[in-house]
Coordinates of C-alpha atoms and ligand atoms in Angstrom, one line a residue:
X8 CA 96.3 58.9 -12.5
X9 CA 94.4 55.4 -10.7
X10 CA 92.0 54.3 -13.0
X11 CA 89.0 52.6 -11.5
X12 CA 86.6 50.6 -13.8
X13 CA 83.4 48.7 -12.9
X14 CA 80.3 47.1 -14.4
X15 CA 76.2 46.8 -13.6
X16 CA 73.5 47.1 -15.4
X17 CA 72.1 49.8 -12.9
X18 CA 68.0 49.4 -13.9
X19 CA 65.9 52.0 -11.9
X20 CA 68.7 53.4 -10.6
X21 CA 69.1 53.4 -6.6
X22 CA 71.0 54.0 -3.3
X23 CA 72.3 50.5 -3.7
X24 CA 74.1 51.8 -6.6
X25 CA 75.0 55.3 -5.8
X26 CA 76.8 54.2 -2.7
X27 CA 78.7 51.8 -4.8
X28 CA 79.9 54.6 -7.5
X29 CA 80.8 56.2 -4.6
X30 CA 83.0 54.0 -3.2
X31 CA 84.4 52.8 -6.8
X32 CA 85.3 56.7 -7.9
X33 CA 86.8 57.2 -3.9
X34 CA 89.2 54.5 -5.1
X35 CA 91.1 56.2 -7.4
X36 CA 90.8 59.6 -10.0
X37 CA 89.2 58.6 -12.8
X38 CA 86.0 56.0 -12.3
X39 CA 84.6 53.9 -15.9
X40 CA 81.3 52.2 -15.3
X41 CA 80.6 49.4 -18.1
X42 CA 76.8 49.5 -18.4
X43 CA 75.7 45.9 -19.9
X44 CA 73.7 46.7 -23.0
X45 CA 69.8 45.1 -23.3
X46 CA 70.5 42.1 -25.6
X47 CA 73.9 41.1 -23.0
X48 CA 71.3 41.4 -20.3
X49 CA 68.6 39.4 -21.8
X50 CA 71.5 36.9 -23.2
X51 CA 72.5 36.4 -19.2
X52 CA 69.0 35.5 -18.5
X53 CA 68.2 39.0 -17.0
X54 CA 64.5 39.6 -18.7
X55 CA 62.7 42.0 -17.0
X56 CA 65.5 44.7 -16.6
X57 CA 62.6 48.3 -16.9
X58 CA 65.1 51.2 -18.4
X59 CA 66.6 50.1 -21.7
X60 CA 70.3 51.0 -22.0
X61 CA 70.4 54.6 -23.5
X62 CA 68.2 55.4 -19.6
X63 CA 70.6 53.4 -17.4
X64 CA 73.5 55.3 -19.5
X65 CA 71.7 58.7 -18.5
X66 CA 71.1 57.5 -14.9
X67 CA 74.4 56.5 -14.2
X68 CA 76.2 59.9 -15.6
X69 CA 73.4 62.2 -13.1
X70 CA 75.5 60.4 -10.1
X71 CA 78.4 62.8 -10.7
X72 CA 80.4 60.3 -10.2
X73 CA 81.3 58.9 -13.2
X74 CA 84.6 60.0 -15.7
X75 CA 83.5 57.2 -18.5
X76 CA 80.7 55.2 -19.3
X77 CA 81.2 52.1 -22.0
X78 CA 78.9 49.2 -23.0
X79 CA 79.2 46.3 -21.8
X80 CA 78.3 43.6 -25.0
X81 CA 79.7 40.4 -24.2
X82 CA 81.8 37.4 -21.8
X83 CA 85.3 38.1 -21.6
X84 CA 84.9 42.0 -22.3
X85 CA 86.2 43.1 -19.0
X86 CA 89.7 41.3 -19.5
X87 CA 89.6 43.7 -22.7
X88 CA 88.7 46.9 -21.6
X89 CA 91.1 46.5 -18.6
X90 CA 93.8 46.4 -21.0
X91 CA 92.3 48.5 -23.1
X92 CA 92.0 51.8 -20.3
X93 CA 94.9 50.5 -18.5
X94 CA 93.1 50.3 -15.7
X95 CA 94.6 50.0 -12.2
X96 CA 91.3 49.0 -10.2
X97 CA 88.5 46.7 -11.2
X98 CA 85.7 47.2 -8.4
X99 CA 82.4 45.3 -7.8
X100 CA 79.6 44.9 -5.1
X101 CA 80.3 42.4 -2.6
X102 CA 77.7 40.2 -4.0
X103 CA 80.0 39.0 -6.8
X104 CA 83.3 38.4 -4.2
X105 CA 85.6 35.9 -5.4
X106 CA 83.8 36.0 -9.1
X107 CA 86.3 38.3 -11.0
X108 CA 89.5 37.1 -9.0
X109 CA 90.7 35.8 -12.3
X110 CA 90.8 39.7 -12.9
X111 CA 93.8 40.2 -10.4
X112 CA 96.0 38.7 -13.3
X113 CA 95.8 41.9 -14.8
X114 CA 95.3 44.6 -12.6
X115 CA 93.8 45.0 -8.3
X116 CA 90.6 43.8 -7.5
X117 CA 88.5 45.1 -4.8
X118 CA 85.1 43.9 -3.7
X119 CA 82.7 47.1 -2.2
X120 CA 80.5 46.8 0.5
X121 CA 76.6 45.8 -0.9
X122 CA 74.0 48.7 0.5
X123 CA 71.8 46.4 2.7
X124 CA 67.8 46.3 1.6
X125 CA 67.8 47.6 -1.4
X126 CA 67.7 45.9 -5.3
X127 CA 66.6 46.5 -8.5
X128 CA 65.2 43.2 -8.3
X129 CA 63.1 44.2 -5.6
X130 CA 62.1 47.7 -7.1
X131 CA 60.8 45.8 -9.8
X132 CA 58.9 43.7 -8.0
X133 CA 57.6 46.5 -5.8
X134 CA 56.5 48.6 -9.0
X135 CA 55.1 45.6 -11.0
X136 CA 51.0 44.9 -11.8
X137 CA 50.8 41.3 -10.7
X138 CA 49.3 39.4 -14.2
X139 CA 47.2 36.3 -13.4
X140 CA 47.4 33.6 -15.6
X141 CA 44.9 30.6 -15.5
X142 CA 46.7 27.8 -17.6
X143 CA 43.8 25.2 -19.7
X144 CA 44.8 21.9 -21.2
X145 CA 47.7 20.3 -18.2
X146 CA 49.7 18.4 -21.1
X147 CA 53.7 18.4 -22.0
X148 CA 53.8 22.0 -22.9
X149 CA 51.7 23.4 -19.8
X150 CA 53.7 21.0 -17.4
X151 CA 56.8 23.3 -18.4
X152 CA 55.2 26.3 -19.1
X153 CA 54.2 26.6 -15.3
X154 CA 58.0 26.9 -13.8
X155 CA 59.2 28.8 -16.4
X156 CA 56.3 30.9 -16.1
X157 CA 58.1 31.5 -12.3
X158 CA 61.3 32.8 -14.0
X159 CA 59.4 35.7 -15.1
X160 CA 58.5 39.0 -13.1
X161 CA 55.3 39.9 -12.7
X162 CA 53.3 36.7 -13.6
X163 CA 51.3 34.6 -11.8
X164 CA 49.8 31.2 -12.1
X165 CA 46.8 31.5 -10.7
X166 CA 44.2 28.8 -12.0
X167 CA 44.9 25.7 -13.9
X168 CA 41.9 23.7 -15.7
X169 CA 42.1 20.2 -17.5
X170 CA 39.0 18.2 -18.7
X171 CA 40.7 15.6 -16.9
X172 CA 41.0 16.7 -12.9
X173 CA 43.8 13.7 -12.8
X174 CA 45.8 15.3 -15.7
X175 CA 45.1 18.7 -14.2
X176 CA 46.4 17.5 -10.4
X177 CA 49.6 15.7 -12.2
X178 CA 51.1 19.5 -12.9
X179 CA 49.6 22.0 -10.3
X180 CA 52.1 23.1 -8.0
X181 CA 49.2 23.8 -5.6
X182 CA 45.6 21.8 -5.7
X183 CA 43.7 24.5 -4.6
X184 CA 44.5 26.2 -7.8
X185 CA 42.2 23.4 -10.0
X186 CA 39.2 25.0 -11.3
X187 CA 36.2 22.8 -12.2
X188 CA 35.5 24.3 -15.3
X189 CA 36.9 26.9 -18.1
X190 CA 34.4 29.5 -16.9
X191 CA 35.2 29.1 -13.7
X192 CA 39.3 30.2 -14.6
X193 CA 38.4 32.6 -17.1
X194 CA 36.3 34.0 -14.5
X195 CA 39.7 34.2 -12.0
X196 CA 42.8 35.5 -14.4
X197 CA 44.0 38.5 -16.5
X198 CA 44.6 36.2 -18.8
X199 CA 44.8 32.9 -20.2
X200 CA 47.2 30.4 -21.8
X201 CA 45.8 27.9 -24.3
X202 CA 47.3 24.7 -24.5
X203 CA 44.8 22.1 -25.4
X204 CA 44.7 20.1 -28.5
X205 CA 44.4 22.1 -31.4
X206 CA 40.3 22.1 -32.3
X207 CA 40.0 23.7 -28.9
X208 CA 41.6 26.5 -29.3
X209 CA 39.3 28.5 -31.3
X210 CA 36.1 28.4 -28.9
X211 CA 38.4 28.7 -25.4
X212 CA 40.1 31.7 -27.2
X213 CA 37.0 33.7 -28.4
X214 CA 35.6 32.9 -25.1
X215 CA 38.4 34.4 -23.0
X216 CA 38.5 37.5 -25.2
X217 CA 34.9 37.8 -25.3
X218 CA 34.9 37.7 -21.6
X219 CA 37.8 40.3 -21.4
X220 CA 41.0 38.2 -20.8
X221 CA 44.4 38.4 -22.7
X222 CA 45.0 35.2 -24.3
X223 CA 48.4 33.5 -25.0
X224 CA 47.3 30.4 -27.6
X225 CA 49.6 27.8 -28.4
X226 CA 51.0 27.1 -31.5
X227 CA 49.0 26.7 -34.2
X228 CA 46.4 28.9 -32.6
X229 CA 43.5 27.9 -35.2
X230 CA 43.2 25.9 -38.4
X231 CA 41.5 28.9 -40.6
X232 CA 42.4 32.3 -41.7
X233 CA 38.5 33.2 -41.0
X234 CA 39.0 32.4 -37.3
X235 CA 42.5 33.7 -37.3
X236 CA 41.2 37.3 -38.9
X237 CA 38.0 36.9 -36.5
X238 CA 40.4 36.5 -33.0
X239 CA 42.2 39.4 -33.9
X240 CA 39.6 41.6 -34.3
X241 CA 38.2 40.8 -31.6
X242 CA 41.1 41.7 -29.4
X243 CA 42.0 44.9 -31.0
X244 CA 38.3 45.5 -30.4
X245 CA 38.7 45.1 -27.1
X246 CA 42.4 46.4 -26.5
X247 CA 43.4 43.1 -25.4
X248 CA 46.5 41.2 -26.6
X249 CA 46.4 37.8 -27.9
X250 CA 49.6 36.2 -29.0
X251 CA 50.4 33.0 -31.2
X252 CA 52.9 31.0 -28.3
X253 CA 55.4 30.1 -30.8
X254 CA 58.3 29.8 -28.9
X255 CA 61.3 30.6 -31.4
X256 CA 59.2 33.8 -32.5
X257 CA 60.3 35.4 -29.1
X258 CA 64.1 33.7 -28.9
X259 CA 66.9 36.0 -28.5
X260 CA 69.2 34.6 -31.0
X261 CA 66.4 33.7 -34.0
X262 CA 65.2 38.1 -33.5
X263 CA 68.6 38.6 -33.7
X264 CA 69.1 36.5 -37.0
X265 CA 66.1 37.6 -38.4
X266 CA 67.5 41.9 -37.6
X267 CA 70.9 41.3 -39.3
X268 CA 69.3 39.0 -42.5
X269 CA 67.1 42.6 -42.7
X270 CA 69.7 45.0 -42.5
X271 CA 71.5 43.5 -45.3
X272 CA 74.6 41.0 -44.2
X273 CA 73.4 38.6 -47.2
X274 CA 72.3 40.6 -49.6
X275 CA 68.9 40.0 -50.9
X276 CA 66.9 36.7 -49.7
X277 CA 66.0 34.8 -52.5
X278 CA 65.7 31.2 -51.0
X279 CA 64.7 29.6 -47.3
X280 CA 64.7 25.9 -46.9
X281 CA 63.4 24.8 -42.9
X282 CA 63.4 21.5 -41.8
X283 CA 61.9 19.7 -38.3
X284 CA 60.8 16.2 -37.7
X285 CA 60.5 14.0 -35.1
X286 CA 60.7 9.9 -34.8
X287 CA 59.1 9.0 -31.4
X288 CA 57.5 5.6 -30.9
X289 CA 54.0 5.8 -32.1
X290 CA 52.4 5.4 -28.3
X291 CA 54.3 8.1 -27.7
X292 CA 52.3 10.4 -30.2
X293 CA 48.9 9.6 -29.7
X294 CA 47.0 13.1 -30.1
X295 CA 50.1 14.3 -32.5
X296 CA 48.7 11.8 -35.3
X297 CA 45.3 11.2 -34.0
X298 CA 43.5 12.6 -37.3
X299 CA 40.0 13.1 -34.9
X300 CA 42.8 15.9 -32.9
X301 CA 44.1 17.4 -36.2
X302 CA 47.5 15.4 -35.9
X303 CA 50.0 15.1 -38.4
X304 CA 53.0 17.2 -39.5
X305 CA 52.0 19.8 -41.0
X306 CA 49.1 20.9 -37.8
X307 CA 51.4 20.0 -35.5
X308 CA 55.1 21.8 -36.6
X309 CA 54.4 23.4 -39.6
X310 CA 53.9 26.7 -37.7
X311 CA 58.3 26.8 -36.9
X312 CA 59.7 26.6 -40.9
X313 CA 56.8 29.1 -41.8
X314 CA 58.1 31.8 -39.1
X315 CA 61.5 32.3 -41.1
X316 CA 59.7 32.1 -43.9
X317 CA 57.0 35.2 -43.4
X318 CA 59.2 37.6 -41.4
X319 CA 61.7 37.1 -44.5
X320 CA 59.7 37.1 -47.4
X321 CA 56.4 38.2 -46.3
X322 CA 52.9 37.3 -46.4
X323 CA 52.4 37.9 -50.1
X324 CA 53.1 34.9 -52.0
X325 CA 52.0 34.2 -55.1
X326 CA 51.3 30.6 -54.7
X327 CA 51.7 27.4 -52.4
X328 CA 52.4 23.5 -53.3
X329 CA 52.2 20.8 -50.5
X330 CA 53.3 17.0 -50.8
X331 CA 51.9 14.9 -48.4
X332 CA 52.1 11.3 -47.2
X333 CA 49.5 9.9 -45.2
X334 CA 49.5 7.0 -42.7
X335 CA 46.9 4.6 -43.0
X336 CA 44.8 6.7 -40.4
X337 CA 44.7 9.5 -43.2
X338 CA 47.3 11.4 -41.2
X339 CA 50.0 13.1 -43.0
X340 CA 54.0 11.6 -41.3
X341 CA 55.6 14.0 -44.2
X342 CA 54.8 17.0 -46.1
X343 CA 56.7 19.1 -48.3
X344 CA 55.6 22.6 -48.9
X345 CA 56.9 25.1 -51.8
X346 CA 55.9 28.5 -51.7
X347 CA 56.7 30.9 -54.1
X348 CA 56.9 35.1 -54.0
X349 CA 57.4 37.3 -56.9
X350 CA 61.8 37.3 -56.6
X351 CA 62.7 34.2 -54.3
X352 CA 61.3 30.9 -53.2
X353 CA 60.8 29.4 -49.8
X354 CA 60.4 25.6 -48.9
X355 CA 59.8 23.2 -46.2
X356 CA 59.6 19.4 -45.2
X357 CA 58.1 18.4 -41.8
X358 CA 58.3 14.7 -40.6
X359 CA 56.7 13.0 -38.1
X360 CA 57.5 9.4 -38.7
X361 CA 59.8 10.5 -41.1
X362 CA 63.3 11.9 -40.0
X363 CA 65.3 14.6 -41.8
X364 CA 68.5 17.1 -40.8
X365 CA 66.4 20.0 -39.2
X366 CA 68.4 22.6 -40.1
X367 CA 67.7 26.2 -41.6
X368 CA 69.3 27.6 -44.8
X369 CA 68.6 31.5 -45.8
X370 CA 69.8 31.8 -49.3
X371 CA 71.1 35.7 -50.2
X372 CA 72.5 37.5 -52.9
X373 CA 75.8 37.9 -50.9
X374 CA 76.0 35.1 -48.6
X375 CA 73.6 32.8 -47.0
X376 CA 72.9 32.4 -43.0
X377 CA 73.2 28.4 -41.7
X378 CA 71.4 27.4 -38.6
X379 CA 71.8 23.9 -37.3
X380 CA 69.7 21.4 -36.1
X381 CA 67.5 22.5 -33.9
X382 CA 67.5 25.4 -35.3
X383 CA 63.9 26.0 -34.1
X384 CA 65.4 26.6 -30.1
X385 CA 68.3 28.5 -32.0
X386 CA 71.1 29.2 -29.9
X387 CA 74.3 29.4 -32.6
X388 CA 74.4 30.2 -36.6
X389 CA 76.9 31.4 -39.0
X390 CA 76.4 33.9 -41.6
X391 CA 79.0 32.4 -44.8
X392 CA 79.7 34.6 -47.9
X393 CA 82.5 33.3 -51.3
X394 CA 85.4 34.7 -49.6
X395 CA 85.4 32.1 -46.4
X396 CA 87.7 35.1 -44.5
X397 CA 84.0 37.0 -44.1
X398 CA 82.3 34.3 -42.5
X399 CA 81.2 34.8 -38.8
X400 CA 79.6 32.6 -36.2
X401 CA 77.1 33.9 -33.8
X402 CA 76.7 31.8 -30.3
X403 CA 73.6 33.0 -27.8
X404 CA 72.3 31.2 -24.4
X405 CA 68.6 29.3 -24.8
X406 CA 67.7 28.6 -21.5
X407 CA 65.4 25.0 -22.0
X408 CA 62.5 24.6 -22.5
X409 CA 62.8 28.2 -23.7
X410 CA 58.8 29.2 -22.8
X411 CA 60.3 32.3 -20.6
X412 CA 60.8 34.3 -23.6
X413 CA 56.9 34.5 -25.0
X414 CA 55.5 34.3 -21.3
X415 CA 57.8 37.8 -20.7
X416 CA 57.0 39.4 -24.1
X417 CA 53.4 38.3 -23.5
X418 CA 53.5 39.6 -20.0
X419 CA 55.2 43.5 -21.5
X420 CA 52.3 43.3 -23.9
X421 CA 50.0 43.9 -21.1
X422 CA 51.8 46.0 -18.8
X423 CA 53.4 48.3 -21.2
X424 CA 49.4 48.3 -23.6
X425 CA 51.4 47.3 -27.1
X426 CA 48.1 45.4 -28.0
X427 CA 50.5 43.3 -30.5
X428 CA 54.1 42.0 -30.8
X429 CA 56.2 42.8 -33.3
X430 CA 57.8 39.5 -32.9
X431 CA 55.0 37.2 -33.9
X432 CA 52.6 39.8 -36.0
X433 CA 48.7 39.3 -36.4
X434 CA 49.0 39.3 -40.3
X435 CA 52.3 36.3 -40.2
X436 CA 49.8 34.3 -37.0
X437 CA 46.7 35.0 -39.7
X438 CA 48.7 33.6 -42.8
X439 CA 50.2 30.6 -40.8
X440 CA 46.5 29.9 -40.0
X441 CA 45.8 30.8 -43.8
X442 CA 48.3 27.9 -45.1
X443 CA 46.9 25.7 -42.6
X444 CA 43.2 26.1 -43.9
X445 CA 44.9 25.1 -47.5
X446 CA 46.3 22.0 -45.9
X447 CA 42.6 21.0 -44.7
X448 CA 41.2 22.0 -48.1
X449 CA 43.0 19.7 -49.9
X450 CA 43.8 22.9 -52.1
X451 CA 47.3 22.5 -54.4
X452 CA 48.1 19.3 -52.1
X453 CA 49.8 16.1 -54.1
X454 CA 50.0 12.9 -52.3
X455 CA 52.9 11.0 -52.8
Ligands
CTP509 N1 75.0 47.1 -5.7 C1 75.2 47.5 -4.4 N2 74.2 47.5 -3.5 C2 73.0 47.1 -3.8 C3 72.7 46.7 -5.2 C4 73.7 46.7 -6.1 O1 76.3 47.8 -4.0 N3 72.0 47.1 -2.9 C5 76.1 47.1 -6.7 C6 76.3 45.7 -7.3 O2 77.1 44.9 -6.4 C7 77.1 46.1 -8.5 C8 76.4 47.4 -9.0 O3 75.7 47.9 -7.8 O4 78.4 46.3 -8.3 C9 75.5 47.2 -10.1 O5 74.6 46.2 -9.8 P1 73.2 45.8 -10.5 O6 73.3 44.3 -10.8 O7 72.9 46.7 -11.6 O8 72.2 46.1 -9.3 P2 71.1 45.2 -8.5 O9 70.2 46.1 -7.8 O10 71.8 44.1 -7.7 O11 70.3 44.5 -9.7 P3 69.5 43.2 -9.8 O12 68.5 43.2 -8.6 O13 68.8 43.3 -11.1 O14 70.5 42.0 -9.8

């Protein structure tokens, strides 16, 4: 019997594909299709793939043509399975020809003829609600937001608005694009991304959402649990979605940490320790510890080691401690925070001025999870137990500056109606804004 095997991922299903299951099963008598499953595909950079896997599974058996259909999960998994089936035939669309010669090692490789004018690429496209975005405050973050906002399906920059027209012309890949004024953008998108200085962000997001838009708001979104709580409401109110951009919230590799520290794999958590700085030359951080902008670095990255922290433990703590040192501007370059639930203990230290490892450490009952520096775009962590034989290492693909991830989970928000994500939750954006308000309050803060 002639085995055939062959791989896709095979989203909305069309004549493109049929033809080439075809062709693959004509090949020989027995035909395995390896569909790629949704974290591989989102892994590879694919992020807008529509059916999730079980669908594409069921699509690909109603051809007919199929004998076998496995999972595709990770690199190097077709050299396996070929073994594995003893398969005679590895066959792929022409568009990959040449790619999987160093198959022939191990078995024939054919490449099929592609069906002309026809993609699930462009299916997608074809399908897809077009979501404007207008993009206010054209600093760092919004100068990178804007081409990886083009990596995503389905979005749109539409209007871009800066106080300063010279700051807003430095990053629009079109002039005529520059509004003249806030209203004027909020009054041409679907929605709006935030990323102005911090003390901005409360007024231009109520605005938005008062006037109907979905807002994406940089991290930290406010300063206050009162304005936190009151932003929320006011987009449930309105069945509108308003996320907290912070960008490892919507990382691959961090969801997956945080799904397999839940399910068990080291026991219960009973300690986090997360670290960031950052030692840039003063001119270089300006607003960052200006106190008149809310610098300093607690406002400014204290939002990352708290993430962890909540989705772990949760929003219930029983109490907080802060350490702080100030610069002679007032403006904390290090502060230490302690909180403490009912069984375990979180802490953090965030420099800026100050330089530490930035690593994370989730301390379990059975093992504990290491993430290295930077763990905050994490890409690679182990989980380590006693018995060093247990450990394992988990490696994932960030694609820099790694703002594609919220943009698309912000952009399925408002396609797909999920009002909120589960990634980055109203009540952990709401405490994050809670611990913050403590920080301002001077409440259980030590300066050392
Ligand atoms: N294929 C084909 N003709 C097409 C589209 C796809 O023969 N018009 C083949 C591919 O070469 C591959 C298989 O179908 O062997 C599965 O491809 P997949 O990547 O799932 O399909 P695409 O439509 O190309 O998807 P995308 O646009 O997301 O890349």
């Amino acid at each position: 019997m002639k085995k055939v095997i062959t791989y896709g991922t095979y989203d909305l299903l069309h004549e493109g594909h049929i033809n080439l299951l075809r062709r693959a099963k004509a090949l020989g008598d027995y035909l395995i299709v390896g569909v790629t499953n949704d974290s591989f595909d989102r892994e590879r950079g694919k992020l807008n793939v529509r059916n999730n896997v079980l669908e594409r599974v069921e699509a690909v058996k109603s051809t007919g043509f199929v004998d076998k259909v496995i999972i595709e999960d990770y690199v190097g998994q077709k050299i396996d399975d070929v073994l594995k089936y003893d398969v005679d035939i590895f066959a792929i669309g022409s568009d990959w020809e040449g790619k999987f010669d160093y198959l022939k090692e191990f078995c024939e490789v054919v490449y099929l003829p592609r069906t002309e004018g026809v993609s699930s690429t462009m299916l997608r496209a074809e399908s897809e609600v077009m979501v404007n975005i207008g993009v206010v405050g054209c600093g760092r973050i919004a100068k990178r937001f804007i081409p990886e906002a083009a990596k995503v399906d389905a979005v749109r920059i539409n209007a871009i608005y800066d106080s300063s027209r010279e700051a807003a012309e430095a990053i629009a890949p079109n002039p005529n694009l520059i509004c003249d004024s806030y209203e004027e953008l909020v009054g041409k998108v679907d929605a709006v991304y935030i990323a102005t200085p911090h003390l901005a962000h409360y007024h231009q997001a109520k605005y938005a959402l008062q006037q109907g838009r979905h807002v994406l708001c940089e991290t930290p979104m406010v300063l206050r649990k009162d304005e936190a709580e009151e932003l929320f409401a006011l987009a449930k109110e309105r069945n509108l979605v308003l996320l907290e951009a912070n960008k490892t919230a919507y990382c691959p590799a961090f969801n997956h940490l945080i799904t397999l520290i839940k399910s068990g794999l080291i026991g219960d958590v009973v300690g986090i320790d997360a670290s960031e700085s950052k030692l840039w030359g003063d001119d270089k951080l300006k607003r960052e510890l200006d106190p008149e902008q809310a610098g300093g670095s607690l406002y400014e990255m204290g939002s990352y080691p708290m993430l962890p922290i909540l989705k772990l433990l949760g929003t219930n703590h029983l109490n907080i401690n802060l350490y702080s040192r100030r610069n002679s501007n007032g403006v904390d370059v290090y502060t230490r925070g302690i909180i403490r639930y009912h069984n375990a203990l979180a802490s953090f230290q965030l420099g800026l001025g100050v330089k530490t490892e930035g690593n994370l450490v989730i301390s379990g009952t059975k093992g504990y999870a290491y993430v290295p520096s930077p763990w905050w775009k994490t890409d690679y962590f182990e989980l380590r137990y006693e018995d060093q034989n247990q450990n394992k290492k988990y490696f994932y693909k960030w694609d820099e500056p790694g703002l594609r991830y919220e943009i698309q989970e912000f952009v399925s928000c408002i396609i797909n109606h999920r009002s909120t994500s589960a990634r980055l939750t109203p009540a952990e954006s709401i405490a994050m804004a809670d611990i913050m308000q403590q920080f301002g309050e001077n409440k259980n803060l030590f300066e050392i």
